[in-house]
PDB file of C-alpha atoms in Angstrom:
ATOM      1  CA  MET A   1      -0.265   0.009  -0.038  1.00 51.00           C
ATOM      2  CA  PRO A   2       1.536   3.401  -1.098  1.00 57.00           C
ATOM      3  CA  GLU A   3       2.822   5.901   1.410  1.00 66.00           C
ATOM      4  CA  PRO A   4       0.252   8.969   2.329  1.00 65.00           C
ATOM      5  CA  ALA A   5       3.538  11.224   1.750  1.00 62.00           C
ATOM      6  CA  ASP A   6       4.038   9.304  -2.224  1.00 69.00           C
ATOM      7  CA  VAL A   7       0.439   9.652  -2.662  1.00 72.00           C
ATOM      8  CA  LEU A   8       0.743  13.503  -1.820  1.00 78.00           C
ATOM      9  CA  SER A   9       3.807  13.659  -3.745  1.00 79.00           C
ATOM     10  CA  VAL A  10       2.023  12.183  -6.982  1.00 82.00           C
ATOM     11  CA  LEU A  11      -1.122  14.393  -6.682  1.00 87.00           C
ATOM     12  CA  HIS A  12       1.456  17.418  -6.435  1.00 80.00           C
ATOM     13  CA  LEU A  13       2.973  16.345  -9.453  1.00 85.00           C
ATOM     14  CA  ALA A  14       0.081  16.046 -11.144  1.00 89.00           C
ATOM     15  CA  LEU A  15      -1.842  19.471 -10.312  1.00 91.00           C
ATOM     16  CA  LEU A  16       1.557  21.022 -11.061  1.00 87.00           C
ATOM     17  CA  SER A  17       1.481  19.526 -14.767  1.00 89.00           C
ATOM     18  CA  ALA A  18      -2.070  20.422 -14.710  1.00 92.00           C
ATOM     19  CA  PHE A  19      -1.243  24.070 -13.740  1.00 90.00           C
ATOM     20  CA  VAL A  20       1.428  24.680 -16.519  1.00 91.00           C
ATOM     21  CA  GLY A  21      -0.025  23.014 -18.794  1.00 92.00           C
ATOM     22  CA  VAL A  22      -3.425  25.307 -18.821  1.00 93.00           C
ATOM     23  CA  THR A  23      -0.954  28.192 -18.352  1.00 91.00           C
ATOM     24  CA  ALA A  24       1.188  27.487 -21.423  1.00 93.00           C
ATOM     25  CA  ILE A  25      -1.779  26.850 -23.341  1.00 93.00           C
ATOM     26  CA  SER A  26      -3.460  30.275 -22.066  1.00 90.00           C
ATOM     27  CA  MET A  27      -0.022  32.053 -23.334  1.00 91.00           C
ATOM     28  CA  ILE A  28       0.068  30.339 -26.770  1.00 92.00           C
ATOM     29  CA  VAL A  29      -4.123  31.588 -27.473  1.00 89.00           C
ATOM     30  CA  ALA A  30      -3.484  34.998 -26.034  1.00 86.00           C
ATOM     31  CA  LEU A  31      -0.135  35.072 -28.141  1.00 88.00           C
ATOM     32  CA  ALA A  32      -1.645  34.028 -31.238  1.00 86.00           C
ATOM     33  CA  SER A  33      -4.512  36.443 -30.921  1.00 82.00           C
ATOM     34  CA  ARG A  34      -2.202  39.152 -30.549  1.00 83.00           C
ATOM     35  CA  LEU A  35      -0.208  38.158 -34.085  1.00 83.00           C
ATOM     36  CA  ARG A  36      -3.507  37.888 -35.598  1.00 84.00           C
ATOM     37  CA  ILE A  37      -4.049  41.497 -34.956  1.00 85.00           C
ATOM     38  CA  GLN A  38      -2.400  43.882 -38.423  1.00 85.00           C
ATOM     39  CA  ARG A  39      -1.538  47.362 -38.966  1.00 88.00           C
ATOM     40  CA  THR A  40      -1.264  48.390 -35.409  1.00 87.00           C
ATOM     41  CA  LEU A  41      -1.000  51.929 -34.873  1.00 90.00           C
ATOM     42  CA  LEU A  42      -0.896  52.107 -30.830  1.00 89.00           C
ATOM     43  CA  THR A  43      -1.398  49.944 -27.767  1.00 86.00           C
ATOM     44  CA  TRP A  44      -1.328  49.976 -24.081  1.00 84.00           C
ATOM     45  CA  ARG A  45      -2.123  47.552 -20.964  1.00 78.00           C
ATOM     46  CA  SER A  46      -5.373  48.404 -18.667  1.00 67.00           C
ATOM     47  CA  GLY A  47      -5.884  47.281 -15.309  1.00 58.00           C
ATOM     48  CA  PRO A  48      -7.647  48.657 -12.389  1.00 53.00           C
ATOM     49  CA  LEU A  49      -4.609  49.775 -10.705  1.00 48.00           C
ATOM     50  CA  THR A  50      -1.580  48.833 -12.574  1.00 53.00           C
ATOM     51  CA  SER A  51      -0.673  47.768 -15.836  1.00 62.00           C
ATOM     52  CA  PHE A  52       0.901  44.878 -14.855  1.00 72.00           C
ATOM     53  CA  PRO A  53      -1.555  41.834 -14.431  1.00 79.00           C
ATOM     54  CA  LEU A  54      -1.563  41.660 -10.333  1.00 83.00           C
ATOM     55  CA  GLY A  55      -2.521  37.924  -9.890  1.00 84.00           C
ATOM     56  CA  PRO A  56       0.695  36.226 -11.817  1.00 88.00           C
ATOM     57  CA  SER A  57       2.805  39.359 -10.267  1.00 87.00           C
ATOM     58  CA  LEU A  58       1.463  38.062  -6.521  1.00 91.00           C
ATOM     59  CA  PHE A  59       2.428  34.331  -7.800  1.00 90.00           C
ATOM     60  CA  LEU A  60       5.521  35.080  -8.864  1.00 90.00           C
ATOM     61  CA  LEU A  61       6.510  37.345  -5.818  1.00 93.00           C
ATOM     62  CA  LEU A  62       5.276  34.488  -3.479  1.00 92.00           C
ATOM     63  CA  VAL A  63       7.299  31.775  -5.452  1.00 90.00           C
ATOM     64  CA  GLY A  64      10.094  33.861  -5.142  1.00 90.00           C
ATOM     65  CA  ALA A  65       9.817  34.374  -1.552  1.00 91.00           C
ATOM     66  CA  GLY A  66       9.124  30.172  -0.675  1.00 88.00           C
ATOM     67  CA  PHE A  67      12.451  29.479  -2.919  1.00 88.00           C
ATOM     68  CA  VAL A  68      14.657  32.161  -0.923  1.00 90.00           C
ATOM     69  CA  TYR A  69      12.917  31.103   2.451  1.00 88.00           C
ATOM     70  CA  CYS A  70      13.949  27.393   1.406  1.00 86.00           C
ATOM     71  CA  GLY A  71      17.388  28.472   0.703  1.00 85.00           C
ATOM     72  CA  TRP A  72      18.204  30.590   3.621  1.00 89.00           C
ATOM     73  CA  THR A  73      16.697  27.358   5.943  1.00 86.00           C
ATOM     74  CA  GLY A  74      18.800  24.763   3.662  1.00 83.00           C
ATOM     75  CA  GLN A  75      15.676  22.685   2.629  1.00 83.00           C
ATOM     76  CA  GLU A  76      15.560  20.689  -0.569  1.00 85.00           C
ATOM     77  CA  VAL A  77      13.390  21.831  -3.382  1.00 81.00           C
ATOM     78  CA  PRO A  78      12.259  19.159  -6.044  1.00 83.00           C
ATOM     79  CA  ALA A  79      13.427  20.316  -9.287  1.00 83.00           C
ATOM     80  CA  SER A  80       9.803  19.632 -10.866  1.00 83.00           C
ATOM     81  CA  VAL A  81       8.712  22.260  -8.372  1.00 83.00           C
ATOM     82  CA  VAL A  82      11.904  24.772  -9.282  1.00 85.00           C
ATOM     83  CA  VAL A  83      10.919  24.537 -12.662  1.00 87.00           C
ATOM     84  CA  GLY A  84       7.238  24.082 -12.819  1.00 89.00           C
ATOM     85  CA  TYR A  85       5.866  26.901 -10.251  1.00 89.00           C
ATOM     86  CA  PRO A  86       8.110  29.767 -12.176  1.00 92.00           C
ATOM     87  CA  ALA A  87       7.534  28.509 -15.522  1.00 92.00           C
ATOM     88  CA  GLY A  88       3.721  28.334 -15.060  1.00 92.00           C
ATOM     89  CA  GLY A  89       3.605  31.529 -13.383  1.00 91.00           C
ATOM     90  CA  LEU A  90       5.754  32.936 -16.286  1.00 93.00           C
ATOM     91  CA  PHE A  91       2.887  31.463 -18.592  1.00 92.00           C
ATOM     92  CA  TRP A  92       0.236  33.281 -16.558  1.00 91.00           C
ATOM     93  CA  PHE A  93       1.848  36.443 -16.762  1.00 91.00           C
ATOM     94  CA  VAL A  94       2.503  36.892 -20.565  1.00 90.00           C
ATOM     95  CA  ALA A  95      -0.922  35.349 -20.711  1.00 89.00           C
ATOM     96  CA  ALA A  96      -2.496  37.711 -18.970  1.00 87.00           C
ATOM     97  CA  TRP A  97      -0.295  40.574 -19.827  1.00 86.00           C
ATOM     98  CA  LEU A  98      -0.924  39.802 -23.635  1.00 84.00           C
ATOM     99  CA  SER A  99      -5.225  39.646 -23.003  1.00 81.00           C
ATOM    100  CA  ARG A 100      -5.242  42.830 -21.205  1.00 80.00           C
ATOM    101  CA  SER A 101      -3.707  44.547 -23.819  1.00 83.00           C
ATOM    102  CA  LEU A 102      -6.022  47.246 -26.095  1.00 88.00           C
ATOM    103  CA  VAL A 103      -4.830  47.614 -29.452  1.00 90.00           C
ATOM    104  CA  VAL A 104      -5.414  50.352 -31.725  1.00 92.00           C
ATOM    105  CA  THR A 105      -5.081  49.694 -35.413  1.00 91.00           C
ATOM    106  CA  GLU A 106      -6.083  51.230 -39.075  1.00 91.00           C
ATOM    107  CA  TYR A 107      -9.289  49.533 -38.751  1.00 91.00           C
ATOM    108  CA  GLY A 108     -10.546  49.912 -35.205  1.00 91.00           C
ATOM    109  CA  ILE A 109      -9.918  49.611 -31.758  1.00 92.00           C
ATOM    110  CA  ILE A 110      -9.784  46.329 -30.013  1.00 89.00           C
ATOM    111  CA  PRO A 111     -10.429  46.598 -26.630  1.00 85.00           C
ATOM    112  CA  ASP A 112      -9.716  43.309 -25.508  1.00 80.00           C
ATOM    113  CA  VAL A 113      -7.018  41.269 -27.377  1.00 79.00           C
ATOM    114  CA  GLY A 114      -8.224  38.173 -25.877  1.00 73.00           C
ATOM    115  CA  GLN A 115     -12.014  38.757 -27.479  1.00 75.00           C
ATOM    116  CA  ILE A 116     -11.457  39.867 -30.828  1.00 78.00           C
ATOM    117  CA  ARG A 117     -15.091  39.278 -31.937  1.00 80.00           C
ATOM    118  CA  ARG A 118     -15.728  42.592 -29.432  1.00 83.00           C
ATOM    119  CA  ALA A 119     -13.670  45.338 -31.548  1.00 88.00           C
ATOM    120  CA  VAL A 120     -15.135  48.267 -33.051  1.00 91.00           C
ATOM    121  CA  ALA A 121     -14.532  49.147 -36.239  1.00 91.00           C
ATOM    122  CA  TRP A 122     -13.698  53.025 -36.989  1.00 91.00           C
ATOM    123  CA  GLY A 123     -16.822  52.922 -39.681  1.00 88.00           C
ATOM    124  CA  GLN A 124     -19.367  51.683 -36.691  1.00 91.00           C
ATOM    125  CA  VAL A 125     -18.814  54.600 -34.817  1.00 91.00           C
ATOM    126  CA  VAL A 126     -21.459  57.098 -34.971  1.00 90.00           C
ATOM    127  CA  ASP A 127     -20.328  59.692 -32.620  1.00 89.00           C
ATOM    128  CA  TYR A 128     -17.627  59.867 -29.323  1.00 90.00           C
ATOM    129  CA  PHE A 129     -16.601  62.465 -26.741  1.00 89.00           C
ATOM    130  CA  ARG A 130     -13.450  62.933 -25.092  1.00 90.00           C
ATOM    131  CA  THR A 131     -13.836  63.542 -20.813  1.00 88.00           C
ATOM    132  CA  SER A 132     -11.854  63.380 -17.644  1.00 86.00           C
ATOM    133  CA  ARG A 133     -12.066  61.133 -14.922  1.00 84.00           C
ATOM    134  CA  ASN A 134     -10.590  61.214 -11.808  1.00 83.00           C
ATOM    135  CA  GLY A 135      -7.927  63.127 -13.686  1.00 82.00           C
ATOM    136  CA  VAL A 136      -7.793  60.795 -16.359  1.00 84.00           C
ATOM    137  CA  PRO A 137      -8.388  61.112 -20.072  1.00 88.00           C
ATOM    138  CA  HIS A 138     -11.652  58.760 -20.931  1.00 90.00           C
ATOM    139  CA  TYR A 139     -13.681  58.667 -24.630  1.00 92.00           C
ATOM    140  CA  VAL A 140     -16.698  57.397 -25.160  1.00 92.00           C
ATOM    141  CA  PHE A 141     -17.875  55.954 -28.321  1.00 92.00           C
ATOM    142  CA  PHE A 142     -21.280  55.538 -29.254  1.00 92.00           C
ATOM    143  CA  TYR A 143     -21.136  52.571 -32.155  1.00 92.00           C
ATOM    144  CA  LEU A 144     -23.779  50.606 -34.229  1.00 90.00           C
ATOM    145  CA  ASP A 145     -23.028  46.810 -33.860  1.00 86.00           C
ATOM    146  CA  ASP A 146     -23.870  44.188 -36.121  1.00 83.00           C
ATOM    147  CA  ASP A 147     -27.754  44.118 -35.775  1.00 85.00           C
ATOM    148  CA  GLY A 148     -27.666  47.752 -36.091  1.00 83.00           C
ATOM    149  CA  ALA A 149     -28.423  48.447 -32.688  1.00 87.00           C
ATOM    150  CA  ARG A 150     -26.339  51.373 -30.906  1.00 91.00           C
ATOM    151  CA  GLN A 151     -23.921  50.225 -28.209  1.00 89.00           C
ATOM    152  CA  ARG A 152     -21.317  52.235 -26.034  1.00 92.00           C
ATOM    153  CA  LEU A 153     -17.329  51.945 -25.831  1.00 90.00           C
ATOM    154  CA  ASP A 154     -15.936  53.087 -22.253  1.00 89.00           C
ATOM    155  CA  LEU A 155     -12.613  53.667 -22.914  1.00 88.00           C
ATOM    156  CA  PRO A 156      -9.815  55.193 -20.280  1.00 88.00           C
ATOM    157  CA  VAL A 157      -6.468  56.393 -21.609  1.00 88.00           C
ATOM    158  CA  PRO A 158      -3.108  56.385 -19.998  1.00 86.00           C
ATOM    159  CA  ALA A 159      -1.830  60.529 -20.133  1.00 85.00           C
ATOM    160  CA  SER A 160       1.159  58.882 -21.644  1.00 85.00           C
ATOM    161  CA  VAL A 161      -0.486  58.119 -24.999  1.00 88.00           C
ATOM    162  CA  ASP A 162      -3.373  60.335 -25.262  1.00 89.00           C
ATOM    163  CA  GLY A 163      -1.865  62.803 -27.716  1.00 89.00           C
ATOM    164  CA  GLU A 164      -1.542  59.999 -29.800  1.00 92.00           C
ATOM    165  CA  PHE A 165      -4.493  58.264 -29.607  1.00 91.00           C
ATOM    166  CA  GLN A 166      -6.470  61.423 -29.978  1.00 91.00           C
ATOM    167  CA  ALA A 167      -4.514  62.286 -32.917  1.00 91.00           C
ATOM    168  CA  ILE A 168      -5.520  58.880 -34.725  1.00 91.00           C
ATOM    169  CA  VAL A 169      -9.278  59.347 -33.154  1.00 90.00           C
ATOM    170  CA  SER A 170      -9.153  62.461 -35.119  1.00 89.00           C
ATOM    171  CA  GLN A 171      -7.978  61.278 -38.345  1.00 87.00           C
ATOM    172  CA  LYS A 172     -10.306  58.324 -38.348  1.00 86.00           C
ATOM    173  CA  LEU A 173     -13.376  59.935 -37.402  1.00 86.00           C
ATOM    174  CA  ASP A 174     -13.804  63.750 -37.353  1.00 81.00           C
ATOM    175  CA  ALA A 175     -13.059  64.446 -40.956  1.00 74.00           C
ATOM    176  CA  ARG A 176     -15.572  61.750 -41.528  1.00 74.00           C
ATOM    177  CA  PHE A 177     -17.985  63.299 -39.439  1.00 70.00           C
ATOM    178  CA  ALA A 178     -17.248  66.596 -40.933  1.00 70.00           C
ATOM    179  CA  PHE A 179     -17.690  64.927 -44.640  1.00 59.00           C
ATOM    180  CA  SER A 180     -21.024  63.883 -43.310  1.00 54.00           C
ATOM    181  CA  THR A 181     -22.303  66.713 -41.910  1.00 48.00           C
ATOM    182  CA  LYS A 182     -21.450  68.943 -45.251  1.00 46.00           C
ATOM    183  CA  GLN A 183     -23.456  66.144 -46.980  1.00 47.00           C
ATOM    184  CA  ALA A 184     -26.479  66.026 -45.097  1.00 45.00           C
ATOM    185  CA  PHE A 185     -26.532  69.892 -45.472  1.00 42.00           C
ATOM    186  CA  ASP A 186     -25.801  69.784 -49.137  1.00 44.00           C
ATOM    187  CA  GLU A 187     -28.753  67.091 -49.608  1.00 46.00           C
ATOM    188  CA  GLU A 188     -30.582  69.343 -47.527  1.00 48.00           C
ATOM    189  CA  SER A 189     -29.986  72.762 -49.263  1.00 45.00           C
ATOM    190  CA  LEU A 190     -30.635  70.742 -52.584  1.00 37.00           C
ATOM    191  CA  ASP A 191     -33.942  69.524 -51.212  1.00 47.00           C
ATOM    192  CA  GLU A 192     -35.079  73.094 -50.808  1.00 46.00           C
ATOM    193  CA  GLN A 193     -34.029  74.511 -54.076  1.00 43.00           C
ATOM    194  CA  GLU A 194     -35.876  71.162 -56.031  1.00 45.00           C
ATOM    195  CA  GLY A 195     -38.793  72.115 -53.716  1.00 45.00           C
ATOM    196  CA  ASP A 196     -38.199  76.280 -54.711  1.00 44.00           C
ATOM    197  CA  VAL A 197     -38.402  74.859 -58.315  1.00 37.00           C
ATOM    198  CA  GLY A 198     -41.540  73.244 -57.673  1.00 39.00           C
ATOM    199  CA  TRP A 199     -43.583  76.431 -56.806  1.00 31.00           C
TER     200      TRP A 199
END
């Protein structure tokens, strides 16, 4: 009959292998999604507190602290642990880092690399405005989804890229909106002229 310590060792190795496998797959999927995006103009990372993903960052810090403690006390660490935990943490960090990237391209805005279907093309945007919330530049875009329903995209923008983003938005939208307004005005004037002819 196997010893409880052996059972726990095998169970720990299985869980560690599953952790490394899942994080590696997550990283590969996030990397593939990011590489699919073409003609990138600007990118930044978003997060509630920092641009660094907190979960994997804390995990890697705890793993490092554990290794330092084991080295300090002279405890032997199995090779699977020395390799597995840092590798899994690193894969998790890269996957989270990439998935939290917001990408601005020639074609539109991708607010979440992990969900490219949520991308908003410049042609879908019907209106927008810029404001500031708690000192952070903030853009609100109104756009039409595939069903023609009006949707809203709220986008906080780091101050470091605000000027560049504002220039891109102006280039992509302001000229089109100005042309649409002028075209609508010209059509209205033409309709009035045709009406005058009828009198």
